[in-house]
Amino acid sequence: MLVLLLASLLLTVPPDTSWKHQRLRTQMVEQQIEARGISDPDVLDAMRSVPRHRFAPNHPPELAYADRPLPIGHEQTISQPYIVARMTELAAPDSTDRALEIGTGSGYQAAVLAEIVDSVYTIEILPELATTATKRLQNLGYDNVVVRNADGFKGWPERAPFDLIIVTAAPETIPPPLIRQLAEGGRMIIPVGPTGRTQRLTLVTKANGEISTRELAPVRFVPFLRNNKN
Ligand code: SAH
């Protein structure tokens, strides 16, 4: 009897590491995200749920949940947790939304969005990163995310319009196709500015067909690359 009880306990209790990761995420949300004023409950829940360490497998978990961006190879980075949370909150995601992300990278931002919205379309220009992110998101069960390997400048016209668009690489000016693909009432969050210097996180909204642009915080993102083949 005792043996049976012990065996069932062992089977039902998650391995130590998952408690550890959960604890790291709870701390990350409290200390880095809530402490800096992020309050949307859906965003906080998503940040507590997505296993960020699985998106940065070459770093120890403590580093994956630290208050900093992380290299993911190919000279690209996964943004600092706070920046992901801030951009997600600014995009005001809703459960019925269709979202577009430009710059899949590791797939982390796409997963955070996928926890909240109905469907996520995400475009990555580097084929290796697109392939890895596709497999990773599948393995983690994010079946409402579709990854495409292409130049995100043109957006994804076949799936437009999008209620929200998040761009995670910085172009010098806002790509016009992305503005066109914003739905009525839609929100786009995009860092805009010169490569290698400080850019402006910018909120673009479309209401009654009118476009409004508001510059928010100074930020630093990797450059928006262009693919001549597309
Ligand atoms: N959102 C990512 C981080 C992205 S880093 C994450 O959560 O991990 C920015 C990414 O944008 C890089 O992977 C880079 O290759 C990609 N990128 C740069 N220019 C692009 C373009 N024109 N179209 C699509 N992806 C682009």
PDB file of C-alpha atoms and ligand atoms in Angstrom:
ATOM      1  CA  MET A   1       0.000   0.000   0.000  1.00  0.00           C
ATOM      2  CA  LEU A   2       2.735   2.404   1.049  1.00  0.00           C
ATOM      3  CA  VAL A   3       4.709   1.503  -2.069  1.00  0.00           C
ATOM      4  CA  LEU A   4       1.669   2.200  -4.239  1.00  0.00           C
ATOM      5  CA  LEU A   5       1.106   5.527  -2.538  1.00  0.00           C
ATOM      6  CA  LEU A   6       4.729   6.527  -3.030  1.00  0.00           C
ATOM      7  CA  ALA A   7       4.655   5.452  -6.660  1.00  0.00           C
ATOM      8  CA  SER A   8       1.537   7.501  -7.392  1.00  0.00           C
ATOM      9  CA  LEU A   9       3.057  10.506  -5.634  1.00  0.00           C
ATOM     10  CA  LEU A  10       6.162  10.240  -7.780  1.00  0.00           C
ATOM     11  CA  LEU A  11       4.033  10.044 -10.904  1.00  0.00           C
ATOM     12  CA  THR A  12       1.856  13.042 -10.084  1.00  0.00           C
ATOM     13  CA  VAL A  13       4.445  15.458  -8.676  1.00  0.00           C
ATOM     14  CA  PRO A  14       6.176  17.349 -11.514  1.00  0.00           C
ATOM     15  CA  PRO A  15       9.956  17.030 -11.594  1.00  0.00           C
ATOM     16  CA  ASP A  16      11.899  19.436  -9.423  1.00  0.00           C
ATOM     17  CA  THR A  17      13.057  21.496 -12.401  1.00  0.00           C
ATOM     18  CA  SER A  18       9.545  22.542 -13.377  1.00  0.00           C
ATOM     19  CA  TRP A  19       8.922  23.887  -9.843  1.00  0.00           C
ATOM     20  CA  LYS A  20      12.213  25.684 -10.114  1.00  0.00           C
ATOM     21  CA  HIS A  21      11.265  27.235 -13.459  1.00  0.00           C
ATOM     22  CA  GLN A  22       7.842  28.184 -12.170  1.00  0.00           C
ATOM     23  CA  ARG A  23       9.484  29.916  -9.217  1.00  0.00           C
ATOM     24  CA  LEU A  24      11.897  31.772 -11.535  1.00  0.00           C
ATOM     25  CA  ARG A  25       8.920  32.936 -13.628  1.00  0.00           C
ATOM     26  CA  THR A  26       6.949  34.079 -10.577  1.00  0.00           C
ATOM     27  CA  GLN A  27       9.962  36.108  -9.450  1.00  0.00           C
ATOM     28  CA  MET A  28      10.524  37.482 -12.951  1.00  0.00           C
ATOM     29  CA  VAL A  29       6.918  38.718 -13.145  1.00  0.00           C
ATOM     30  CA  GLU A  30       6.925  40.232  -9.650  1.00  0.00           C
ATOM     31  CA  GLN A  31      10.330  41.873  -9.703  1.00  0.00           C
ATOM     32  CA  GLN A  32      10.805  42.890 -13.332  1.00  0.00           C
ATOM     33  CA  ILE A  33       7.325  43.281 -14.775  1.00  0.00           C
ATOM     34  CA  GLU A  34       4.679  44.120 -12.163  1.00  0.00           C
ATOM     35  CA  ALA A  35       7.221  46.285 -10.319  1.00  0.00           C
ATOM     36  CA  ARG A  36       7.569  48.408 -13.462  1.00  0.00           C
ATOM     37  CA  GLY A  37       3.854  48.967 -13.862  1.00  0.00           C
ATOM     38  CA  ILE A  38       2.596  46.219 -16.186  1.00  0.00           C
ATOM     39  CA  SER A  39      -0.875  45.322 -14.906  1.00  0.00           C
ATOM     40  CA  ASP A  40      -2.874  43.596 -17.693  1.00  0.00           C
ATOM     41  CA  PRO A  41      -3.810  40.265 -16.026  1.00  0.00           C
ATOM     42  CA  ASP A  42      -3.703  38.363 -19.330  1.00  0.00           C
ATOM     43  CA  VAL A  43      -0.180  39.605 -20.031  1.00  0.00           C
ATOM     44  CA  LEU A  44       1.002  38.755 -16.509  1.00  0.00           C
ATOM     45  CA  ASP A  45      -0.559  35.266 -16.774  1.00  0.00           C
ATOM     46  CA  ALA A  46       1.081  34.686 -20.150  1.00  0.00           C
ATOM     47  CA  MET A  47       4.491  35.755 -18.796  1.00  0.00           C
ATOM     48  CA  ARG A  48       3.997  33.341 -15.875  1.00  0.00           C
ATOM     49  CA  SER A  49       3.059  30.493 -18.237  1.00  0.00           C
ATOM     50  CA  VAL A  50       5.486  30.527 -21.173  1.00  0.00           C
ATOM     51  CA  PRO A  51       8.633  28.462 -20.392  1.00  0.00           C
ATOM     52  CA  ARG A  52      11.135  31.139 -21.453  1.00  0.00           C
ATOM     53  CA  HIS A  53      14.101  28.827 -20.722  1.00  0.00           C
ATOM     54  CA  ARG A  54      12.936  26.576 -23.574  1.00  0.00           C
ATOM     55  CA  PHE A  55      13.412  29.510 -25.982  1.00  0.00           C
ATOM     56  CA  ALA A  56      16.995  30.096 -24.837  1.00  0.00           C
ATOM     57  CA  PRO A  57      18.242  26.501 -24.490  1.00  0.00           C
ATOM     58  CA  ASN A  58      21.923  27.442 -24.632  1.00  0.00           C
ATOM     59  CA  HIS A  59      21.732  29.491 -21.457  1.00  0.00           C
ATOM     60  CA  PRO A  60      21.197  28.330 -17.859  1.00  0.00           C
ATOM     61  CA  PRO A  61      17.564  28.887 -16.716  1.00  0.00           C
ATOM     62  CA  GLU A  62      18.612  31.587 -14.213  1.00  0.00           C
ATOM     63  CA  LEU A  63      19.901  33.610 -17.153  1.00  0.00           C
ATOM     64  CA  ALA A  64      16.821  32.912 -19.292  1.00  0.00           C
ATOM     65  CA  TYR A  65      14.653  34.512 -16.580  1.00  0.00           C
ATOM     66  CA  ALA A  66      17.082  37.367 -15.831  1.00  0.00           C
ATOM     67  CA  ASP A  67      16.351  41.053 -16.459  1.00  0.00           C
ATOM     68  CA  ARG A  68      18.175  41.217 -19.802  1.00  0.00           C
ATOM     69  CA  PRO A  69      18.014  40.312 -23.483  1.00  0.00           C
ATOM     70  CA  LEU A  70      19.760  37.084 -24.535  1.00  0.00           C
ATOM     71  CA  PRO A  71      21.691  36.065 -27.643  1.00  0.00           C
ATOM     72  CA  ILE A  72      19.938  33.355 -29.705  1.00  0.00           C
ATOM     73  CA  GLY A  73      22.574  32.950 -32.422  1.00  0.00           C
ATOM     74  CA  HIS A  74      22.836  34.545 -35.881  1.00  0.00           C
ATOM     75  CA  GLU A  75      23.526  37.907 -34.172  1.00  0.00           C
ATOM     76  CA  GLN A  76      19.932  38.029 -32.923  1.00  0.00           C
ATOM     77  CA  THR A  77      18.519  38.396 -29.435  1.00  0.00           C
ATOM     78  CA  ILE A  78      15.417  37.454 -27.484  1.00  0.00           C
ATOM     79  CA  SER A  79      14.159  40.663 -25.853  1.00  0.00           C
ATOM     80  CA  GLN A  80      14.324  41.361 -22.124  1.00  0.00           C
ATOM     81  CA  PRO A  81      11.181  39.950 -20.377  1.00  0.00           C
ATOM     82  CA  TYR A  82       9.974  43.452 -19.431  1.00  0.00           C
ATOM     83  CA  ILE A  83      10.136  44.657 -23.052  1.00  0.00           C
ATOM     84  CA  VAL A  84       8.130  41.619 -24.242  1.00  0.00           C
ATOM     85  CA  ALA A  85       5.513  42.275 -21.545  1.00  0.00           C
ATOM     86  CA  ARG A  86       5.396  46.017 -22.282  1.00  0.00           C
ATOM     87  CA  MET A  87       4.990  45.554 -26.040  1.00  0.00           C
ATOM     88  CA  THR A  88       2.314  42.921 -25.481  1.00  0.00           C
ATOM     89  CA  GLU A  89       0.388  45.161 -23.074  1.00  0.00           C
ATOM     90  CA  LEU A  90       0.639  48.151 -25.435  1.00  0.00           C
ATOM     91  CA  ALA A  91      -0.818  46.010 -28.234  1.00  0.00           C
ATOM     92  CA  ALA A  92      -3.911  45.465 -26.010  1.00  0.00           C
ATOM     93  CA  PRO A  93      -4.394  41.792 -26.993  1.00  0.00           C
ATOM     94  CA  ASP A  94      -7.857  40.247 -26.861  1.00  0.00           C
ATOM     95  CA  SER A  95      -8.897  36.581 -26.957  1.00  0.00           C
ATOM     96  CA  THR A  96     -10.554  36.952 -30.378  1.00  0.00           C
ATOM     97  CA  ASP A  97      -7.618  38.801 -32.000  1.00  0.00           C
ATOM     98  CA  ARG A  98      -5.588  37.718 -34.995  1.00  0.00           C
ATOM     99  CA  ALA A  99      -1.977  38.845 -34.458  1.00  0.00           C
ATOM    100  CA  LEU A 100       1.004  39.369 -36.745  1.00  0.00           C
ATOM    101  CA  GLU A 101       4.566  39.395 -35.469  1.00  0.00           C
ATOM    102  CA  ILE A 102       7.552  40.416 -37.590  1.00  0.00           C
ATOM    103  CA  GLY A 103      10.801  38.882 -36.296  1.00  0.00           C
ATOM    104  CA  THR A 104      10.004  35.425 -34.859  1.00  0.00           C
ATOM    105  CA  GLY A 105      13.550  34.932 -33.529  1.00  0.00           C
ATOM    106  CA  SER A 106      13.280  32.277 -30.813  1.00  0.00           C
ATOM    107  CA  GLY A 107       9.457  32.259 -30.951  1.00  0.00           C
ATOM    108  CA  TYR A 108       9.112  33.576 -27.373  1.00  0.00           C
ATOM    109  CA  GLN A 109       7.075  36.712 -28.150  1.00  0.00           C
ATOM    110  CA  ALA A 110       4.853  34.623 -30.451  1.00  0.00           C
ATOM    111  CA  ALA A 111       4.229  32.155 -27.601  1.00  0.00           C
ATOM    112  CA  VAL A 112       3.346  34.979 -25.190  1.00  0.00           C
ATOM    113  CA  LEU A 113       0.832  36.312 -27.723  1.00  0.00           C
ATOM    114  CA  ALA A 114      -0.485  32.797 -28.409  1.00  0.00           C
ATOM    115  CA  GLU A 115      -1.386  32.420 -24.720  1.00  0.00           C
ATOM    116  CA  ILE A 116      -3.771  35.368 -25.076  1.00  0.00           C
ATOM    117  CA  VAL A 117      -5.064  35.795 -28.646  1.00  0.00           C
ATOM    118  CA  ASP A 118      -6.886  33.489 -31.068  1.00  0.00           C
ATOM    119  CA  SER A 119      -4.182  33.136 -33.716  1.00  0.00           C
ATOM    120  CA  VAL A 120      -0.612  34.321 -34.289  1.00  0.00           C
ATOM    121  CA  TYR A 121       1.130  34.676 -37.659  1.00  0.00           C
ATOM    122  CA  THR A 122       4.840  35.305 -37.325  1.00  0.00           C
ATOM    123  CA  ILE A 123       7.488  35.989 -39.970  1.00  0.00           C
ATOM    124  CA  GLU A 124      11.240  35.382 -39.649  1.00  0.00           C
ATOM    125  CA  ILE A 125      13.727  36.360 -42.343  1.00  0.00           C
ATOM    126  CA  LEU A 126      16.524  33.940 -41.312  1.00  0.00           C
ATOM    127  CA  PRO A 127      15.660  30.366 -42.414  1.00  0.00           C
ATOM    128  CA  GLU A 128      17.525  28.614 -39.557  1.00  0.00           C
ATOM    129  CA  LEU A 129      15.716  30.633 -36.890  1.00  0.00           C
ATOM    130  CA  ALA A 130      12.362  30.100 -38.631  1.00  0.00           C
ATOM    131  CA  THR A 131      12.893  26.320 -38.707  1.00  0.00           C
ATOM    132  CA  THR A 132      13.993  26.093 -35.066  1.00  0.00           C
ATOM    133  CA  ALA A 133      11.147  28.299 -33.849  1.00  0.00           C
ATOM    134  CA  THR A 134       8.574  26.284 -35.828  1.00  0.00           C
ATOM    135  CA  LYS A 135       9.719  23.008 -34.220  1.00  0.00           C
ATOM    136  CA  ARG A 136       9.982  24.541 -30.759  1.00  0.00           C
ATOM    137  CA  LEU A 137       6.483  26.049 -30.854  1.00  0.00           C
ATOM    138  CA  GLN A 138       5.071  22.732 -32.128  1.00  0.00           C
ATOM    139  CA  ASN A 139       6.821  20.766 -29.368  1.00  0.00           C
ATOM    140  CA  LEU A 140       5.423  23.125 -26.762  1.00  0.00           C
ATOM    141  CA  GLY A 141       1.901  22.673 -28.158  1.00  0.00           C
ATOM    142  CA  TYR A 142       1.347  26.194 -29.525  1.00  0.00           C
ATOM    143  CA  ASP A 143      -0.911  25.060 -32.354  1.00  0.00           C
ATOM    144  CA  ASN A 144      -2.377  28.542 -32.892  1.00  0.00           C
ATOM    145  CA  VAL A 145       0.947  29.924 -34.195  1.00  0.00           C
ATOM    146  CA  VAL A 146       2.059  29.791 -37.830  1.00  0.00           C
ATOM    147  CA  VAL A 147       5.689  30.652 -38.665  1.00  0.00           C
ATOM    148  CA  ARG A 148       6.734  31.778 -42.132  1.00  0.00           C
ATOM    149  CA  ASN A 149      10.248  32.274 -43.482  1.00  0.00           C
ATOM    150  CA  ALA A 150      10.154  35.540 -45.459  1.00  0.00           C
ATOM    151  CA  ASP A 151      10.970  39.242 -45.367  1.00  0.00           C
ATOM    152  CA  GLY A 152       8.373  40.716 -43.027  1.00  0.00           C
ATOM    153  CA  PHE A 153       8.446  44.081 -44.817  1.00  0.00           C
ATOM    154  CA  LYS A 154       5.518  42.929 -46.941  1.00  0.00           C
ATOM    155  CA  GLY A 155       3.548  41.560 -43.997  1.00  0.00           C
ATOM    156  CA  TRP A 156       1.234  38.614 -44.665  1.00  0.00           C
ATOM    157  CA  PRO A 157      -1.440  39.926 -47.081  1.00  0.00           C
ATOM    158  CA  GLU A 158      -3.175  36.523 -47.405  1.00  0.00           C
ATOM    159  CA  ARG A 159      -3.950  36.520 -43.669  1.00  0.00           C
ATOM    160  CA  ALA A 160      -4.627  40.284 -43.228  1.00  0.00           C
ATOM    161  CA  PRO A 161      -6.181  42.267 -41.639  1.00  0.00           C
ATOM    162  CA  PHE A 162      -4.582  41.933 -38.195  1.00  0.00           C
ATOM    163  CA  ASP A 163      -6.000  43.292 -34.947  1.00  0.00           C
ATOM    164  CA  LEU A 164      -2.502  43.678 -33.622  1.00  0.00           C
ATOM    165  CA  ILE A 165       0.969  43.753 -35.119  1.00  0.00           C
ATOM    166  CA  ILE A 166       4.200  43.529 -33.092  1.00  0.00           C
ATOM    167  CA  VAL A 167       7.494  44.208 -34.847  1.00  0.00           C
ATOM    168  CA  THR A 168      10.624  43.069 -32.965  1.00  0.00           C
ATOM    169  CA  ALA A 169      13.345  44.408 -35.286  1.00  0.00           C
ATOM    170  CA  ALA A 170      13.807  48.132 -35.962  1.00  0.00           C
ATOM    171  CA  PRO A 171      13.229  49.591 -39.449  1.00  0.00           C
ATOM    172  CA  GLU A 172      14.190  53.214 -40.186  1.00  0.00           C
ATOM    173  CA  THR A 173      10.604  53.947 -41.212  1.00  0.00           C
ATOM    174  CA  ILE A 174       7.346  52.022 -40.794  1.00  0.00           C
ATOM    175  CA  PRO A 175       6.799  49.576 -43.696  1.00  0.00           C
ATOM    176  CA  PRO A 176       3.623  50.816 -45.509  1.00  0.00           C
ATOM    177  CA  PRO A 177       2.264  47.266 -46.120  1.00  0.00           C
ATOM    178  CA  LEU A 178       2.070  46.729 -42.346  1.00  0.00           C
ATOM    179  CA  ILE A 179      -0.041  49.875 -41.934  1.00  0.00           C
ATOM    180  CA  ARG A 180      -2.353  48.658 -44.712  1.00  0.00           C
ATOM    181  CA  GLN A 181      -2.718  45.260 -43.041  1.00  0.00           C
ATOM    182  CA  LEU A 182      -3.844  46.731 -39.728  1.00  0.00           C
ATOM    183  CA  ALA A 183      -7.546  46.050 -39.086  1.00  0.00           C
ATOM    184  CA  GLU A 184     -10.004  48.796 -38.201  1.00  0.00           C
ATOM    185  CA  GLY A 185      -9.397  49.373 -34.465  1.00  0.00           C
ATOM    186  CA  GLY A 186      -6.009  47.672 -34.824  1.00  0.00           C
ATOM    187  CA  ARG A 187      -2.785  48.451 -32.921  1.00  0.00           C
ATOM    188  CA  MET A 188       0.806  48.126 -34.114  1.00  0.00           C
ATOM    189  CA  ILE A 189       3.846  48.327 -31.828  1.00  0.00           C
ATOM    190  CA  ILE A 190       7.085  48.930 -33.675  1.00  0.00           C
ATOM    191  CA  PRO A 191      10.571  50.254 -32.813  1.00  0.00           C
ATOM    192  CA  VAL A 192      11.490  52.874 -35.419  1.00  0.00           C
ATOM    193  CA  GLY A 193      14.876  54.488 -35.958  1.00  0.00           C
ATOM    194  CA  PRO A 194      18.456  54.210 -37.116  1.00  0.00           C
ATOM    195  CA  THR A 195      20.374  50.929 -36.933  1.00  0.00           C
ATOM    196  CA  GLY A 196      22.713  50.586 -33.939  1.00  0.00           C
ATOM    197  CA  ARG A 197      21.345  53.697 -32.236  1.00  0.00           C
ATOM    198  CA  THR A 198      18.410  54.350 -29.948  1.00  0.00           C
ATOM    199  CA  GLN A 199      15.041  53.905 -31.600  1.00  0.00           C
ATOM    200  CA  ARG A 200      11.547  54.989 -30.575  1.00  0.00           C
ATOM    201  CA  LEU A 201       8.977  52.423 -29.615  1.00  0.00           C
ATOM    202  CA  THR A 202       5.986  53.605 -31.639  1.00  0.00           C
ATOM    203  CA  LEU A 203       2.269  52.844 -31.348  1.00  0.00           C
ATOM    204  CA  VAL A 204       0.292  53.022 -34.602  1.00  0.00           C
ATOM    205  CA  THR A 205      -3.487  52.794 -34.421  1.00  0.00           C
ATOM    206  CA  LYS A 206      -6.215  52.721 -37.049  1.00  0.00           C
ATOM    207  CA  ALA A 207      -9.614  54.129 -36.096  1.00  0.00           C
ATOM    208  CA  ASN A 208     -12.331  55.038 -38.644  1.00  0.00           C
ATOM    209  CA  GLY A 209      -9.729  54.430 -41.325  1.00  0.00           C
ATOM    210  CA  GLU A 210      -7.465  57.143 -39.853  1.00  0.00           C
ATOM    211  CA  ILE A 211      -3.893  56.317 -38.851  1.00  0.00           C
ATOM    212  CA  SER A 212      -2.459  57.818 -35.660  1.00  0.00           C
ATOM    213  CA  THR A 213       1.145  57.486 -34.550  1.00  0.00           C
ATOM    214  CA  ARG A 214       2.459  58.010 -31.039  1.00  0.00           C
ATOM    215  CA  GLU A 215       6.109  57.779 -30.033  1.00  0.00           C
ATOM    216  CA  LEU A 216       6.693  56.080 -26.694  1.00  0.00           C
ATOM    217  CA  ALA A 217       9.887  54.972 -24.942  1.00  0.00           C
ATOM    218  CA  PRO A 218      13.444  54.946 -26.317  1.00  0.00           C
ATOM    219  CA  VAL A 219      14.526  51.347 -27.074  1.00  0.00           C
ATOM    220  CA  ARG A 220      17.325  49.345 -28.713  1.00  0.00           C
ATOM    221  CA  PHE A 221      16.410  46.603 -31.178  1.00  0.00           C
ATOM    222  CA  VAL A 222      18.354  44.605 -33.750  1.00  0.00           C
ATOM    223  CA  PRO A 223      18.133  45.983 -37.311  1.00  0.00           C
ATOM    224  CA  PHE A 224      15.228  45.224 -39.624  1.00  0.00           C
ATOM    225  CA  LEU A 225      16.868  43.206 -42.422  1.00  0.00           C
ATOM    226  CA  ARG A 226      15.735  43.171 -46.046  1.00  0.00           C
ATOM    227  CA  ASN A 227      15.745  40.158 -48.317  1.00  0.00           C
ATOM    228  CA  ASN A 228      16.263  41.072 -51.960  1.00  0.00           C
ATOM    229  CA  LYS A 229      14.709  37.802 -53.120  1.00  0.00           C
ATOM    230  CA  ASN A 230      11.268  38.823 -51.817  1.00  0.00           C
TER     231      ASN A 230
HETATM  232  N1  SAH B   1      10.651  38.252 -31.175  1.00  0.00           N
HETATM  233  C1  SAH B   1      11.882  37.487 -30.997  1.00  0.00           C
HETATM  234  C2  SAH B   1      13.122  38.338 -30.914  1.00  0.00           C
HETATM  235  C3  SAH B   1      13.472  38.849 -32.175  1.00  0.00           C
HETATM  236  S1  SAH B   1      15.042  39.498 -32.564  1.00  0.00           S
HETATM  237  C4  SAH B   1      11.802  36.573 -29.808  1.00  0.00           C
HETATM  238  O1  SAH B   1      10.839  36.632 -29.053  1.00  0.00           O
HETATM  239  O2  SAH B   1      12.739  35.769 -29.649  1.00  0.00           O
HETATM  240  C5  SAH B   1      14.534  40.131 -34.132  1.00  0.00           C
HETATM  241  C6  SAH B   1      14.283  39.085 -35.174  1.00  0.00           C
HETATM  242  O3  SAH B   1      13.810  39.749 -36.326  1.00  0.00           O
HETATM  243  C7  SAH B   1      15.525  38.325 -35.586  1.00  0.00           C
HETATM  244  O4  SAH B   1      15.304  36.953 -35.480  1.00  0.00           O
HETATM  245  C8  SAH B   1      15.728  38.749 -37.048  1.00  0.00           C
HETATM  246  O5  SAH B   1      16.293  37.739 -37.848  1.00  0.00           O
HETATM  247  C9  SAH B   1      14.313  39.092 -37.466  1.00  0.00           C
HETATM  248  N2  SAH B   1      14.167  39.993 -38.606  1.00  0.00           N
HETATM  249  C10 SAH B   1      14.941  41.058 -38.923  1.00  0.00           C
HETATM  250  N3  SAH B   1      14.480  41.652 -40.040  1.00  0.00           N
HETATM  251  C11 SAH B   1      13.389  40.945 -40.439  1.00  0.00           C
HETATM  252  C12 SAH B   1      12.482  41.055 -41.530  1.00  0.00           C
HETATM  253  N4  SAH B   1      12.606  41.990 -42.472  1.00  0.00           N
HETATM  254  N5  SAH B   1      11.475  40.164 -41.624  1.00  0.00           N
HETATM  255  C13 SAH B   1      11.338  39.179 -40.683  1.00  0.00           C
HETATM  256  N6  SAH B   1      12.169  39.019 -39.651  1.00  0.00           N
HETATM  257  C14 SAH B   1      13.182  39.886 -39.517  1.00  0.00           C
END
